[in-house]
Amino acid sequence: MDCVVQNEIILSSLKKSGKVAVMASEEDDAPIWINDDGPFVVVTDPLDGSRNIDASIPTGTIFGIYRRIVELDHLPREEKATLNSLQSGAKLVAAGYVLYSSATILCTSFGSGTHAFTLDHSTGDFILTHQDIKIPPRGQIYSVNDARYFDWPEGLRQYIDTVRQGKGRYPKKYSARYICSLVADFHRTLLYGGVAMNPRDHLRLVYEANPLSFLVEQAGGRGSDGKSRILSMQPVKLHQRLPLFLGSLEDMKELESYGDVQQKVNPGYEV
């Protein structure tokens, strides 16, 4: 229910702006055409981590912004709404997330670095608190659901075993930090370095993987599915799922060097 309310709030705001042609959301089966003259397309996960709300664990909103493809204007609304929403991440003009935690933080990029703003509750303004964020080239933290260790492919198990013993390319033992809230785990990784990952086909390319990969690349990191760069992928459907690995450039290179890191089986638990 919280996701539905958040989705309606975002849709209402975008309608009032007059700037958005299409909104594509995790909460809707298909993209919604809003305005024939709107120059932008918005893709969003309105409330990431919503299962954690009752436990007061941090949640977030993820969004990406594209330009409307004017060459598609002659098509029927449903068709042009879908095609506008299925642009590759390389065509993003902006992306961001809002983290709802001990502070409310808006982290965004317009293609010239990644910057974070913190909400001042006394004025209602977002104040620039983290200018031009640079993810450390290597961290000492990995973020993943370790309970699924025995479901992982051999390459991923070897990587995790190696770095937490301090036997990887970085000669210090890694620590595990896992909130199970994508925005929260990604925000920590962006500031402290390391890798945040979900190795199974679970996260959505269009409105989760693409925006966060855009942000981490603008901060000097990398986003991939364990093999290929996320922003180079062409989405084929709105709710397309994939493995997602986000983090420091050197950590990501080391992880991908193990080859077999994508989990292809999901025994005993929901997708």
Coordinates of C-alpha atoms in Angstrom, one line a residue:
M1 CA 0.0 0.0 0.0
D2 CA 2.9 2.4 0.8
C3 CA 4.3 1.8 -2.7
V4 CA 1.0 2.6 -4.3
V5 CA 0.6 5.9 -2.3
Q6 CA 4.2 6.9 -3.2
N7 CA 3.6 6.1 -6.8
E8 CA 0.5 8.3 -6.9
I9 CA 2.4 11.2 -5.3
I10 CA 5.1 11.0 -7.9
L11 CA 2.7 10.7 -10.8
S12 CA 0.7 13.7 -9.5
S13 CA 3.8 15.8 -9.2
L14 CA 5.0 14.9 -12.7
K15 CA 1.6 15.7 -14.2
K16 CA 1.7 19.2 -12.5
S17 CA 5.2 19.9 -13.7
G18 CA 4.1 19.9 -17.4
K19 CA 7.6 18.8 -18.2
V20 CA 7.1 15.0 -18.4
A21 CA 5.7 13.0 -21.3
V22 CA 6.0 9.5 -19.9
M23 CA 6.3 7.9 -16.4
A24 CA 7.4 4.3 -16.1
S25 CA 7.2 2.8 -12.7
E26 CA 7.8 -0.5 -10.9
E27 CA 4.2 -0.2 -9.6
D28 CA 2.6 0.0 -13.0
D29 CA 2.2 -2.8 -15.6
A30 CA 2.9 -0.4 -18.4
P31 CA 4.3 3.2 -18.8
I32 CA 1.8 6.1 -18.4
W33 CA 1.6 8.7 -21.1
I34 CA 1.2 12.1 -19.4
N35 CA 1.7 15.0 -21.7
D36 CA 2.2 15.2 -25.5
D37 CA 4.5 18.2 -25.1
G38 CA 6.6 17.1 -22.2
P39 CA 10.3 16.9 -23.1
F40 CA 11.3 14.3 -20.6
V41 CA 10.7 10.6 -19.7
V42 CA 10.9 9.5 -16.1
V43 CA 11.5 5.9 -14.9
T44 CA 11.2 5.2 -11.2
D45 CA 11.1 2.7 -8.4
P46 CA 8.9 4.8 -6.1
L47 CA 9.7 3.1 -2.8
D48 CA 12.7 0.8 -2.8
G49 CA 13.0 -1.4 0.3
S50 CA 9.3 -1.1 1.1
R51 CA 9.3 -4.4 3.0
N52 CA 11.5 -2.8 5.6
I53 CA 9.1 0.0 6.5
D54 CA 7.5 -1.7 9.5
A55 CA 11.0 -2.3 10.9
S56 CA 12.1 1.3 10.5
I57 CA 14.9 0.3 8.1
P58 CA 16.0 2.9 5.5
T59 CA 14.1 3.0 2.3
G60 CA 14.5 5.1 -0.9
T61 CA 13.2 6.3 -4.2
I62 CA 15.2 5.7 -7.4
F63 CA 14.7 7.6 -10.7
G64 CA 16.1 8.2 -14.1
I65 CA 15.4 10.9 -16.7
Y66 CA 15.6 10.6 -20.5
R67 CA 14.6 13.0 -23.3
R68 CA 11.4 12.2 -25.1
I69 CA 12.2 10.6 -28.5
V70 CA 10.3 13.0 -30.8
E71 CA 10.7 10.7 -33.8
L72 CA 8.2 8.4 -32.1
D73 CA 5.5 11.1 -31.7
H74 CA 3.4 9.7 -34.6
L75 CA 2.9 6.3 -32.9
P76 CA -0.1 5.3 -30.8
R77 CA 0.3 6.4 -27.2
E78 CA 0.8 3.0 -25.7
E79 CA 3.5 2.1 -28.2
K80 CA 5.4 5.4 -27.9
A81 CA 5.2 5.4 -24.1
T82 CA 6.8 1.9 -24.0
L83 CA 9.5 2.7 -26.5
N84 CA 10.4 5.9 -24.8
S85 CA 10.8 4.0 -21.5
L86 CA 13.1 1.4 -23.0
Q87 CA 16.0 3.6 -23.8
S88 CA 19.5 2.3 -22.9
G89 CA 21.1 3.8 -19.8
A90 CA 23.7 5.4 -21.9
K91 CA 21.0 7.9 -23.0
L92 CA 20.1 9.1 -19.4
V93 CA 20.4 12.8 -19.0
A94 CA 20.0 12.6 -15.2
A95 CA 19.4 10.1 -12.5
G96 CA 19.2 10.0 -8.7
Y97 CA 17.8 8.5 -5.6
V98 CA 16.3 9.8 -2.3
L99 CA 17.4 8.0 0.8
Y100 CA 14.9 8.1 3.7
S101 CA 17.0 7.4 6.8
S102 CA 18.4 9.3 9.8
A103 CA 18.7 12.1 7.3
T104 CA 16.8 12.6 4.0
I105 CA 19.4 12.7 1.2
L106 CA 18.9 13.5 -2.5
C107 CA 21.8 12.1 -4.5
T108 CA 21.8 13.1 -8.2
S109 CA 23.8 13.5 -11.4
F110 CA 23.1 15.5 -14.5
G111 CA 26.1 13.9 -16.3
S112 CA 28.8 16.1 -14.6
G113 CA 29.6 14.3 -11.4
T114 CA 27.5 12.9 -8.6
H115 CA 26.3 15.2 -5.8
A116 CA 24.3 14.7 -2.7
F117 CA 22.0 17.2 -0.9
T118 CA 20.6 16.8 2.6
L119 CA 17.1 18.0 3.6
D120 CA 17.0 20.8 6.1
H121 CA 13.7 20.2 7.9
S122 CA 13.6 23.7 9.4
T123 CA 13.5 25.3 5.9
G124 CA 12.4 22.5 3.6
D125 CA 15.5 23.1 1.5
F126 CA 18.0 20.5 0.2
I127 CA 21.5 21.7 1.1
L128 CA 24.5 20.6 -0.9
T129 CA 26.5 18.4 1.6
H130 CA 28.5 16.1 -0.7
Q131 CA 29.9 17.8 -3.7
D132 CA 31.4 15.8 -6.6
I133 CA 31.4 12.4 -4.8
K134 CA 34.2 10.2 -5.8
I135 CA 33.8 6.5 -4.8
P136 CA 37.1 5.2 -3.5
P137 CA 38.9 3.1 -6.2
R138 CA 38.8 0.2 -3.7
G139 CA 36.8 -0.3 -0.5
Q140 CA 36.9 -2.9 2.3
I141 CA 33.2 -3.8 2.4
Y142 CA 31.0 -6.2 0.4
S143 CA 27.2 -6.1 0.5
V144 CA 25.3 -9.3 -0.4
N145 CA 22.9 -11.7 1.2
D146 CA 25.4 -14.2 2.6
A147 CA 22.6 -16.7 3.5
R148 CA 22.5 -17.6 -0.2
Y149 CA 26.2 -18.6 -0.3
F150 CA 25.5 -22.2 -1.2
D151 CA 23.3 -21.2 -4.1
W152 CA 26.0 -19.0 -5.7
P153 CA 28.2 -20.1 -8.6
E154 CA 31.7 -21.2 -7.9
G155 CA 33.3 -17.9 -9.1
L156 CA 31.3 -15.7 -6.7
R157 CA 32.0 -18.0 -3.7
Q158 CA 35.7 -17.9 -4.5
Y159 CA 35.7 -14.1 -4.7
I160 CA 33.9 -13.7 -1.4
D161 CA 36.1 -16.3 0.3
T162 CA 39.2 -14.6 -1.0
V163 CA 38.5 -11.0 -0.1
R164 CA 37.1 -11.8 3.4
Q165 CA 40.3 -13.7 4.2
G166 CA 42.4 -10.8 3.0
K167 CA 43.9 -12.9 0.2
G168 CA 42.7 -10.8 -2.7
R169 CA 44.5 -8.0 -4.6
Y170 CA 43.9 -5.8 -1.6
P171 CA 45.7 -7.4 1.3
K172 CA 43.1 -6.6 4.0
K173 CA 40.1 -8.6 5.2
Y174 CA 36.8 -7.4 3.9
S175 CA 33.8 -6.9 6.1
A176 CA 30.1 -7.7 5.2
R177 CA 27.5 -4.9 5.5
Y178 CA 24.0 -5.8 4.2
I179 CA 20.8 -3.8 4.9
C180 CA 18.7 -5.5 2.2
S181 CA 17.6 -2.0 1.1
L182 CA 19.2 -1.3 -2.3
V183 CA 19.3 2.5 -1.9
A184 CA 20.8 2.3 1.6
D185 CA 23.4 -0.4 0.6
F186 CA 24.3 1.6 -2.5
H187 CA 24.6 4.9 -0.7
R188 CA 27.1 3.4 1.8
T189 CA 29.1 1.8 -1.0
L190 CA 29.2 5.1 -2.9
L191 CA 30.7 6.9 0.1
Y192 CA 33.0 4.2 1.5
G193 CA 33.8 2.0 -1.5
G194 CA 33.5 -1.7 -2.0
V195 CA 30.8 -3.7 -3.8
A196 CA 27.0 -3.9 -3.4
M197 CA 25.5 -6.8 -5.3
N198 CA 22.6 -9.0 -6.0
P199 CA 23.9 -11.9 -8.1
R200 CA 20.5 -13.4 -9.1
D201 CA 18.0 -12.1 -11.8
H202 CA 16.1 -10.0 -9.3
L203 CA 16.7 -6.2 -9.8
R204 CA 15.2 -4.3 -12.7
L205 CA 17.3 -2.9 -15.4
V206 CA 15.1 0.1 -16.4
Y207 CA 14.4 1.8 -13.1
E208 CA 17.0 0.4 -10.7
A209 CA 20.1 -0.8 -12.4
N210 CA 20.4 2.0 -15.0
P211 CA 19.9 5.0 -12.7
L212 CA 22.3 3.6 -10.0
S213 CA 24.9 2.6 -12.6
F214 CA 24.7 6.1 -14.0
L215 CA 25.4 7.6 -10.6
V216 CA 28.3 5.2 -9.7
E217 CA 30.0 5.8 -13.1
Q218 CA 29.7 9.5 -12.6
A219 CA 31.5 9.0 -9.3
G220 CA 34.2 7.0 -10.9
G221 CA 32.9 3.4 -10.2
R222 CA 31.3 0.7 -12.3
G223 CA 27.9 -1.0 -12.7
S224 CA 27.6 -4.4 -14.4
D225 CA 25.7 -7.6 -14.4
G226 CA 28.9 -9.4 -13.5
K227 CA 30.0 -9.5 -17.2
S228 CA 28.8 -6.5 -19.1
R229 CA 28.4 -2.8 -18.4
I230 CA 24.9 -2.0 -17.4
L231 CA 24.6 1.3 -19.3
S232 CA 25.4 -0.4 -22.6
M233 CA 22.5 -2.8 -22.4
Q234 CA 19.3 -2.3 -24.5
P235 CA 16.2 -3.0 -22.4
V236 CA 13.6 -5.2 -24.1
K237 CA 10.8 -5.0 -21.6
L238 CA 9.9 -2.6 -18.8
H239 CA 10.2 -5.0 -15.8
Q240 CA 13.3 -6.8 -17.1
R241 CA 15.4 -8.4 -14.3
L242 CA 19.1 -9.0 -14.1
P243 CA 22.0 -9.5 -11.6
L244 CA 23.5 -6.3 -10.4
F245 CA 27.0 -5.4 -9.2
L246 CA 27.8 -1.8 -8.2
G247 CA 31.0 -0.4 -6.7
S248 CA 34.6 0.7 -6.7
L249 CA 36.4 0.3 -10.0
E250 CA 39.2 -1.9 -8.7
D251 CA 36.9 -4.1 -6.7
M252 CA 34.6 -4.5 -9.6
K253 CA 37.5 -5.5 -11.9
E254 CA 38.6 -8.1 -9.4
L255 CA 35.1 -9.5 -8.9
E256 CA 34.5 -9.8 -12.7
S257 CA 37.9 -11.5 -13.2
Y258 CA 36.4 -14.6 -11.4
G259 CA 34.0 -15.0 -14.4
D260 CA 31.2 -17.1 -13.0
V261 CA 29.5 -14.7 -10.6
Q262 CA 25.9 -14.7 -11.8
Q263 CA 23.5 -16.9 -9.8
K264 CA 21.3 -18.7 -12.3
V265 CA 19.2 -20.8 -9.8
N266 CA 16.7 -19.6 -7.1
P267 CA 16.0 -22.6 -5.0
G268 CA 13.6 -22.3 -2.1
Y269 CA 12.8 -18.6 -2.2
E270 CA 10.8 -16.1 -4.1
V271 CA 12.1 -14.1 -7.1

